[in-house]
CSV table of C-alpha atoms in Angstrom, one decimal:
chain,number,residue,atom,x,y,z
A,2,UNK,CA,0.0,0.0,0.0
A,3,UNK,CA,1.0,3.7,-0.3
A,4,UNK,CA,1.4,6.0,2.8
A,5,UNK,CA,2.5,9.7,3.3
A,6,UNK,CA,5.6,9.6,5.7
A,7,UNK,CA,7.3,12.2,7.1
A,8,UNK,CA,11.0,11.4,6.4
A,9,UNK,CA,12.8,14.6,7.8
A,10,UNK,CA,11.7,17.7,9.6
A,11,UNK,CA,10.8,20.7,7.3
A,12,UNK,CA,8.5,22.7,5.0
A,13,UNK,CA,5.5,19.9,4.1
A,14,UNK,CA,7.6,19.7,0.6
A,15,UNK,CA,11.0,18.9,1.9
A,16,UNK,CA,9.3,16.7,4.6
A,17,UNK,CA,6.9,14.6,2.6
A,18,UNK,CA,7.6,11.5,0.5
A,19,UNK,CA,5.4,8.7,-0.7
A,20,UNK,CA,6.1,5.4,0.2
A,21,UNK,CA,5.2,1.5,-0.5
A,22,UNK,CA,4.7,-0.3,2.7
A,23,UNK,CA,3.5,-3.4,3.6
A,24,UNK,CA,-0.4,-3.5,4.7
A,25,UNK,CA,-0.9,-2.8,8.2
A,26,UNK,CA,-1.0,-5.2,11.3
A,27,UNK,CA,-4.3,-4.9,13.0
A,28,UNK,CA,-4.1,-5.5,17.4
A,29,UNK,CA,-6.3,-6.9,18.8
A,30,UNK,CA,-8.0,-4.3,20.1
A,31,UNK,CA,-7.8,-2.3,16.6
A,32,UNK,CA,-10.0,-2.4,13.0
A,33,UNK,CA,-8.5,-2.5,10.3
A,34,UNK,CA,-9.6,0.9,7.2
A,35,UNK,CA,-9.4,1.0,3.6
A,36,UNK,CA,-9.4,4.6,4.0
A,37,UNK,CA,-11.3,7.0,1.5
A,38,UNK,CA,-11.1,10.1,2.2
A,39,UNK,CA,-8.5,12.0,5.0
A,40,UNK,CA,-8.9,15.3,6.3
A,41,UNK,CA,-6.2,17.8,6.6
A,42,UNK,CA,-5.3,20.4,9.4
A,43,UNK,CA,-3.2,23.5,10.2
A,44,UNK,CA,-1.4,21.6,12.7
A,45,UNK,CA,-0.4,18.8,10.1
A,46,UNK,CA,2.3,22.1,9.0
A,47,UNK,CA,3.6,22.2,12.3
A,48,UNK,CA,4.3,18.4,12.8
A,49,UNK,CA,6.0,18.3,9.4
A,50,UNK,CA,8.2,21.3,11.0
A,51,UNK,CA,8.7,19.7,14.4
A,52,UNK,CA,6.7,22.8,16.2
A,53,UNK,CA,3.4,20.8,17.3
A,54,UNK,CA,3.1,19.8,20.8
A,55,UNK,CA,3.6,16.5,19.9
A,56,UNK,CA,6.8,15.1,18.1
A,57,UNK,CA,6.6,11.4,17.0
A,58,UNK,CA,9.9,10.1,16.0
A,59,UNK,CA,10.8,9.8,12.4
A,60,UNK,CA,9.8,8.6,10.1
A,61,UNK,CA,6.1,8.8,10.9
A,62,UNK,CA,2.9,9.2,9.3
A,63,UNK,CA,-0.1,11.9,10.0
A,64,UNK,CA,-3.5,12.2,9.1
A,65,UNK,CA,-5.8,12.6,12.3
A,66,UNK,CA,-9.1,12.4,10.8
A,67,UNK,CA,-10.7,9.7,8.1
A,68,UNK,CA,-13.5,8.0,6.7
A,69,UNK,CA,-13.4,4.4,4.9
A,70,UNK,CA,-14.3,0.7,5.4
A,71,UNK,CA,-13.6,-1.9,7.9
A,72,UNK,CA,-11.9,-4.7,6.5
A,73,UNK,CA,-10.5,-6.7,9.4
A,74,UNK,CA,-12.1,-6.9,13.0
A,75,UNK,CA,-12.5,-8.3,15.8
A,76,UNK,CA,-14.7,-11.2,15.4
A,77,UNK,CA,-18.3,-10.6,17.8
A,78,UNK,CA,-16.7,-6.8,18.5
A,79,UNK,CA,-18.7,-3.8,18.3
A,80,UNK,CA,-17.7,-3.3,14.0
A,81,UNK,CA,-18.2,-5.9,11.2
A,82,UNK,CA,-16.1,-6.0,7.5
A,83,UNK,CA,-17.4,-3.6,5.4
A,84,UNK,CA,-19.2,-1.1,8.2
A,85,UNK,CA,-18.8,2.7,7.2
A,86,UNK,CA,-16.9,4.8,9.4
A,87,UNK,CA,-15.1,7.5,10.6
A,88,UNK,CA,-11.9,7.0,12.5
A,89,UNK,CA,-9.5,9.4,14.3
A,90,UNK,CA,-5.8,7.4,14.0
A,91,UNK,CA,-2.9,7.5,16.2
A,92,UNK,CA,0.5,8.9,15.0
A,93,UNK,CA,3.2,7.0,13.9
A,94,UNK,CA,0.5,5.2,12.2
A,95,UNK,CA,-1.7,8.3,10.9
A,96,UNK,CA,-4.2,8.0,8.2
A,97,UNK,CA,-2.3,9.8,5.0
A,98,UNK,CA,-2.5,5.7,4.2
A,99,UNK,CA,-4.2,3.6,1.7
A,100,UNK,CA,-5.4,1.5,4.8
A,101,UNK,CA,-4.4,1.5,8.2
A,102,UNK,CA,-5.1,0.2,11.8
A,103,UNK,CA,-6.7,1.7,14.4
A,104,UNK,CA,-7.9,1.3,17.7
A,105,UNK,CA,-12.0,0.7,18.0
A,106,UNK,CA,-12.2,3.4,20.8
A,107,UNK,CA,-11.3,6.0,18.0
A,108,UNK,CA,-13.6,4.5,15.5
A,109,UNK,CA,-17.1,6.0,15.1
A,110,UNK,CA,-20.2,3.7,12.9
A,111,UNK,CA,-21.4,6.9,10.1
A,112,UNK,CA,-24.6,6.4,8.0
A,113,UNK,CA,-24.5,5.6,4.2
A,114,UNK,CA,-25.9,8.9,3.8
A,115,UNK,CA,-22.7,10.8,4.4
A,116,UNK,CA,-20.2,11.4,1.6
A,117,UNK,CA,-16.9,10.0,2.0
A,118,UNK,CA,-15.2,13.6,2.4
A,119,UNK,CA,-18.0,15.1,4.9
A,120,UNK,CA,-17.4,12.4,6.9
A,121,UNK,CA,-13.9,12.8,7.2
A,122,UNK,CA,-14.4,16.2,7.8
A,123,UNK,CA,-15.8,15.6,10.9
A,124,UNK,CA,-14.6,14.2,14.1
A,125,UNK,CA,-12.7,17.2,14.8
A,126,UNK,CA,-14.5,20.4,14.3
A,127,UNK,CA,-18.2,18.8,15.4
A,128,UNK,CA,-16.6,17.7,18.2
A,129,UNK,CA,-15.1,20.1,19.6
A,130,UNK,CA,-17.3,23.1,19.1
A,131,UNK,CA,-20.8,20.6,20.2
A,132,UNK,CA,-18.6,20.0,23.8
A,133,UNK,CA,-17.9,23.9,23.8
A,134,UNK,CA,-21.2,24.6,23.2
A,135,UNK,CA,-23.1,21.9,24.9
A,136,UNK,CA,-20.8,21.3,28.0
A,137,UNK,CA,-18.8,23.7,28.7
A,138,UNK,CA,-20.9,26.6,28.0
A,139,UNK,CA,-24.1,25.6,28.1
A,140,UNK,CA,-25.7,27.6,25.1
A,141,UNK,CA,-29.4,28.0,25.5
A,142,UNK,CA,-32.0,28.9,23.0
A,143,UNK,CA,-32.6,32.9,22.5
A,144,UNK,CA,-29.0,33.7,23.6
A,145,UNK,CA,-26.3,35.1,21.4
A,146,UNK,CA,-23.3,33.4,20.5
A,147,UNK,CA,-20.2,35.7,18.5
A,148,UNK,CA,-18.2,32.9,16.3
A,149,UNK,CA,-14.7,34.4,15.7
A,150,UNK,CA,-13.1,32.8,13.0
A,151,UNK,CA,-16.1,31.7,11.6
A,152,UNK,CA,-15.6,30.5,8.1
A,153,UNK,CA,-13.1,28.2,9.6
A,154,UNK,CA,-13.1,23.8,10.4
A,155,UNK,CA,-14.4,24.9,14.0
A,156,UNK,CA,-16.0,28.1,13.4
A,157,UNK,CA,-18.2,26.8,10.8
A,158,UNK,CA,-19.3,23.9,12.9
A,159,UNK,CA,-19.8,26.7,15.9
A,160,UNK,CA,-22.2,28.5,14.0
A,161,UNK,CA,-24.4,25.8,12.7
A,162,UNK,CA,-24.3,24.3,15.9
A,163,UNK,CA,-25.4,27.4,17.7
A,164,UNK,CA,-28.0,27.8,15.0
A,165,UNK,CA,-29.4,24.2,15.9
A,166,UNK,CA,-29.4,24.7,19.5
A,167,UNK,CA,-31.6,28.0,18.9
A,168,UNK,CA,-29.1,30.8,19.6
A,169,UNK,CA,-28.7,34.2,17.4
A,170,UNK,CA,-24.9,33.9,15.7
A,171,UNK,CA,-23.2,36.5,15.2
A,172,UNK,CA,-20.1,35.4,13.0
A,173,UNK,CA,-16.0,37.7,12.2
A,174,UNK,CA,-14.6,36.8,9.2
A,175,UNK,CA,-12.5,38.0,7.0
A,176,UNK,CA,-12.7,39.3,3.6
A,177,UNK,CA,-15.7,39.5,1.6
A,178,UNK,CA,-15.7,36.0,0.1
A,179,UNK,CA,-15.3,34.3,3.9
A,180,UNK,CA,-17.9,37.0,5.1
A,181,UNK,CA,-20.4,35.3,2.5
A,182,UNK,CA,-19.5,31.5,3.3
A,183,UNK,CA,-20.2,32.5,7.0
A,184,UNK,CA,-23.9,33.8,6.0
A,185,UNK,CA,-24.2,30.9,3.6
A,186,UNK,CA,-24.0,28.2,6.7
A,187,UNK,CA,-26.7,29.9,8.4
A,188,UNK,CA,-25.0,33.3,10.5
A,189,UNK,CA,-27.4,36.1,10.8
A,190,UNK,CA,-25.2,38.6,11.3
A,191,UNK,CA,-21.6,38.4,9.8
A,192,UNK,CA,-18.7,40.9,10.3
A,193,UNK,CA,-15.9,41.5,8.0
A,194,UNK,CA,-12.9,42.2,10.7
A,195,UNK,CA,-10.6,43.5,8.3
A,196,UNK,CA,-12.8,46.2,7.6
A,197,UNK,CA,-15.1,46.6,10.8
A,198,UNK,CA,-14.8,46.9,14.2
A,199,UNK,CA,-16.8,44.0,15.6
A,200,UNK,CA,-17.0,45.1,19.6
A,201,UNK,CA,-19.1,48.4,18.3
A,202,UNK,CA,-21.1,45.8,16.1
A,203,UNK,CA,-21.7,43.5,18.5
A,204,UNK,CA,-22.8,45.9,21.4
A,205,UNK,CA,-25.3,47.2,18.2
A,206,UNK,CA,-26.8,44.2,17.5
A,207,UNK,CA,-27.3,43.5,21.4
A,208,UNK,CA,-28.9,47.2,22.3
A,209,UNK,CA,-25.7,47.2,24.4
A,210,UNK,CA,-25.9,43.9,26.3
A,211,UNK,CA,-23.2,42.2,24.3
A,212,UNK,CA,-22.7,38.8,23.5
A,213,UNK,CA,-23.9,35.9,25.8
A,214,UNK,CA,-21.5,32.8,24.8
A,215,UNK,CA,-18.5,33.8,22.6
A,216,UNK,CA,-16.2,31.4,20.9
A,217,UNK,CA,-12.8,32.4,20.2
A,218,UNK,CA,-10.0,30.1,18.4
A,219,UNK,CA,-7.9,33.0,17.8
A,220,UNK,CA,-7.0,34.4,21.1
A,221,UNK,CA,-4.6,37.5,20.8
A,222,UNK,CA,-6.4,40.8,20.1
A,223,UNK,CA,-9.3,39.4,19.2
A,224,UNK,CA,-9.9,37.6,23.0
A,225,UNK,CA,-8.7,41.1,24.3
A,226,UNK,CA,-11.5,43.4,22.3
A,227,UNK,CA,-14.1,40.2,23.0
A,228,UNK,CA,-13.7,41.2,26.8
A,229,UNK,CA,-15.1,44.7,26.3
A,230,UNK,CA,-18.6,43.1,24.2
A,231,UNK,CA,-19.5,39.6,26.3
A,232,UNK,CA,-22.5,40.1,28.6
A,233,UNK,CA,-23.5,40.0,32.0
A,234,UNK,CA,-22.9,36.6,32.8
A,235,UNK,CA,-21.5,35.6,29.4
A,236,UNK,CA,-19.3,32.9,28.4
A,237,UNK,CA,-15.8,33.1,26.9
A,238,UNK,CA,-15.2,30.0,25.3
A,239,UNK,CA,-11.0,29.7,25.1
A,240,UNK,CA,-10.2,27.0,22.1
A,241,UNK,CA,-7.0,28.1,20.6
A,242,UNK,CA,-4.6,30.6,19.8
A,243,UNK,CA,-4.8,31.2,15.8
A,244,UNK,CA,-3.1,34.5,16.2
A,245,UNK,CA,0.0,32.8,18.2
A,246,UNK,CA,-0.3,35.3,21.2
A,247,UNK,CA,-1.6,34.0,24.1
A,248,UNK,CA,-3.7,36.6,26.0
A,249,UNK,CA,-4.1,37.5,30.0
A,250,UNK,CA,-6.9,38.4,31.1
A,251,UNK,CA,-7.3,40.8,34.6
A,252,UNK,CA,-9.5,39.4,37.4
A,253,UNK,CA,-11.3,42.3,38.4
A,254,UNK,CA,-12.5,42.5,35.0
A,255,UNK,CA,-14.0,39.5,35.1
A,256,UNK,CA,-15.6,40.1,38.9
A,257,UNK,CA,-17.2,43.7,37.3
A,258,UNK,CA,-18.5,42.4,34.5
A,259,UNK,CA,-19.7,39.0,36.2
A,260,UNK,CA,-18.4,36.3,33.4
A,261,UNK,CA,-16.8,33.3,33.1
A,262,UNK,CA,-13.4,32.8,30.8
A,263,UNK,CA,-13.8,29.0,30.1
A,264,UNK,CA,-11.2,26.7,28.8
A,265,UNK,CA,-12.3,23.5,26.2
A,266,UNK,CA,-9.1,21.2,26.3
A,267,UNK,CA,-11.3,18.7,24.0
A,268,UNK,CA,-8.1,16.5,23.3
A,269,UNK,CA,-8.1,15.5,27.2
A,270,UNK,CA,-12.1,15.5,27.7
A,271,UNK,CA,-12.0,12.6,24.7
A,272,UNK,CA,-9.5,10.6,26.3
A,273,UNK,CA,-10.8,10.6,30.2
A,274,UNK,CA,-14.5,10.7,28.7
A,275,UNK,CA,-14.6,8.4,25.9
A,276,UNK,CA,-18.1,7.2,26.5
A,277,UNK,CA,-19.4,11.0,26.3
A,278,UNK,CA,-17.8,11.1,23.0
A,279,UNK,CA,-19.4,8.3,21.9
A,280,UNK,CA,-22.7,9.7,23.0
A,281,UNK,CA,-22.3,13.2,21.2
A,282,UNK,CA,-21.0,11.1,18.2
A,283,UNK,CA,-25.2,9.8,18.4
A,284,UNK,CA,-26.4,13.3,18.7
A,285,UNK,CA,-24.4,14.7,16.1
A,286,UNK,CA,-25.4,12.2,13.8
A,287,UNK,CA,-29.1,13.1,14.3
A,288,UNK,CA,-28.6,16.7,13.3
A,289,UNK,CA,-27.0,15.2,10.8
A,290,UNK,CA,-29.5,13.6,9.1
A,291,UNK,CA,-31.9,16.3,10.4
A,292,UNK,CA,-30.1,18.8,8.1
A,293,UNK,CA,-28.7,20.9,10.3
A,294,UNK,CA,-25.2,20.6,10.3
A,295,UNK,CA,-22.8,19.8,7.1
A,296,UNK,CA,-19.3,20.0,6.9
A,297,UNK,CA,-17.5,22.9,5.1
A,298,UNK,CA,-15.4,21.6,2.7
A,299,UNK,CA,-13.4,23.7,0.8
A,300,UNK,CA,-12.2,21.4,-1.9
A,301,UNK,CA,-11.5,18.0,-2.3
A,302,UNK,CA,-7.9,16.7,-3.6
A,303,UNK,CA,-6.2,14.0,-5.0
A,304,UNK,CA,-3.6,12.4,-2.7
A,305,UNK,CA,-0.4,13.0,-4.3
A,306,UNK,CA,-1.6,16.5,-3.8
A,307,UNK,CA,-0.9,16.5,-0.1
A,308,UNK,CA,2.3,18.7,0.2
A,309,UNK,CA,1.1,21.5,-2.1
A,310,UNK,CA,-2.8,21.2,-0.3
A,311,UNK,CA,-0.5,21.8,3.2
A,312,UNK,CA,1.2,24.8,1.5
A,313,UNK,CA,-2.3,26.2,0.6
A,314,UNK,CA,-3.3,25.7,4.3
A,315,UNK,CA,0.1,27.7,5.4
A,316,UNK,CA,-1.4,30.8,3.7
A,317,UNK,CA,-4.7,30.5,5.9
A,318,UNK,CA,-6.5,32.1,2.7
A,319,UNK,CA,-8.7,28.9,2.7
A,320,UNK,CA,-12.3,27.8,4.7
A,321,UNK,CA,-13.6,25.2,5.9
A,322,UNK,CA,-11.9,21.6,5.6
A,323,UNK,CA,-9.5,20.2,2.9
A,324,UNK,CA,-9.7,17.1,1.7
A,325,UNK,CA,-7.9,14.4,0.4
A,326,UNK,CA,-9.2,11.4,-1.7
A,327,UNK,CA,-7.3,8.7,-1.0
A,328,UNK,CA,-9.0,5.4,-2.3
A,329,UNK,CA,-12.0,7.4,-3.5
């Protein structure tokens, strides 16, 4: 079979090669994927660079997020050859892979309904933002929820979350084109950061109240100026740091103005909690098939593409998810 594999630290380019390997030993605990489609992520740069958190040893393949078909399990387990599903593989052996094993804990049944690429788009995104959301913040129908980064993997699946549970979204973007793919998922009220100021926007569109639950995956400025337009008992929801500074934030602010900076470490939640994962995996299923959520996909690539699709992501000019086609 053919895998991606990281073969020295760099640029995706310099880093990536294609090799022939032999197929893939499945544990007993594991299932064995023909993988169909893999999703690809920011932080797929920084592991080909060596600057993610986590540093396998080379060589090493990547690929945190896939959709295919069982074809070796566990005989009387919980999956069966040829069940559809989406999986979330463990490095070295990632899922930039014609097939590959991996654990059933991290594999997830999916309905015949959902393409190949939406599926693999995904685990990720859905899952965090429903546990920020659901969990952490407790979003309630009638509130308002601000998106930052909207047209993004997470902040897309923030909005039409937030648009499910019931709440008025409020969505930063920026540019015009990521301004329309934010209104396009189902934001009312989208604003273009580059060329507005969205605290004065937000406070507007509140009659001055501000915003009730607000989900930031930048951090930076932006978690600075969402401080002076969250509400009375608001939310902060902290996801990541886009913007690479990571902000402070005074505690007599957060007495005056009575709210609640809270931190969504979803990585950890999955691995002390995988039977709550498993149960939000049902429910996001539903809304699934409900038609209210859909993956963003920005486009969909072949998978010798892979190094120049990673270059694209550098240049954060993209939205939504990118995906590759691997035995599509």
């Amino acid at each position: 079979m053919r895998l991606w594999s990281v073969e020295r630290l760099g640029e995706p380019r310099e880093a990536l090669e294609i090799k022939e390997k032999q197929m893939p030993e499945r544990e007993e605990n594991e299932v064995c994927i023909k993988v169909e489609a893999a999703a690809l992520n920011f932080f797929d740069i920084l592991l080909c660079q060596g600057k993610y958190q986590e540093k396998p040893p080379l060589p090493f393949t990547f690929g945190s997020e896939i959709s295919g078909v069982i074809t070796d399990a566990n005989e009387g387990g919980a999956f069966k050859r040829g069940q559809r599903v989406m999986a979330l593989p463990k490095m070295p052996k990632g899922g930039l892979a014609e097939y590959v094993s991996v654990p059933e804990d991290s594999v997830f049944p999916i309905p015949d309904s959902i393409p190949w690429g939406e599926a693999a788009a995904f685990s990720i995104t859905y899952r965090t933002s429903y546990y920020a959301l659901v969990d952490r913040a407790k979003l309630q129908a009638g509130e308002v929820l601000l998106v930052h980064a909207g047209a993004g993997g997470v902040g897309s699946a923030a909005i039409q979350l937030g648009k499910a549970i019931g709440a008025t979204v409020i969505a930063t973007a920026g540019g015009p084109e990521k301004v329309k793919v934010c209104k396009d998922i189902g934001a009312d009220i989208v604003i273009d950061y580059l060329a507005e100021d969205f605290v004065s926007i937000v406070k507007s569109e509140t009659n001055g109240k501000g915003a009730d639950v607000i989900y930031d995956p930048v951090g930076g400025d932006v978690f600075d100026k969402s401080r002076k337009c969250i509400a009375f008992d608001g939310r902060i929801l902290v996801i990541g740091f886009a913007d690479g500074r990571i902000p402070t934030v005074a505690t007599n602010h957060i007495l005056i103005k009575n709210y609640s900076v809270v931190g969504v470490h979803y990585g950890l939640y999955a691995k002390l909690f995988p039977e709550k994962v498993h149960e939000a995996h049902q429910s996001l299923m539903i809304l699934y098939n409900e038609g209210k959520i859909n993956p963003l996909i920005y486009n969909e690539y072949a998978f010798n593409q892979v190094p120049e699709v990673l270059d694209l992501l550098g240049t954060r000019k993209t939205w939504g998810k990118a995906i590759i086609k691997v035995n599509c």
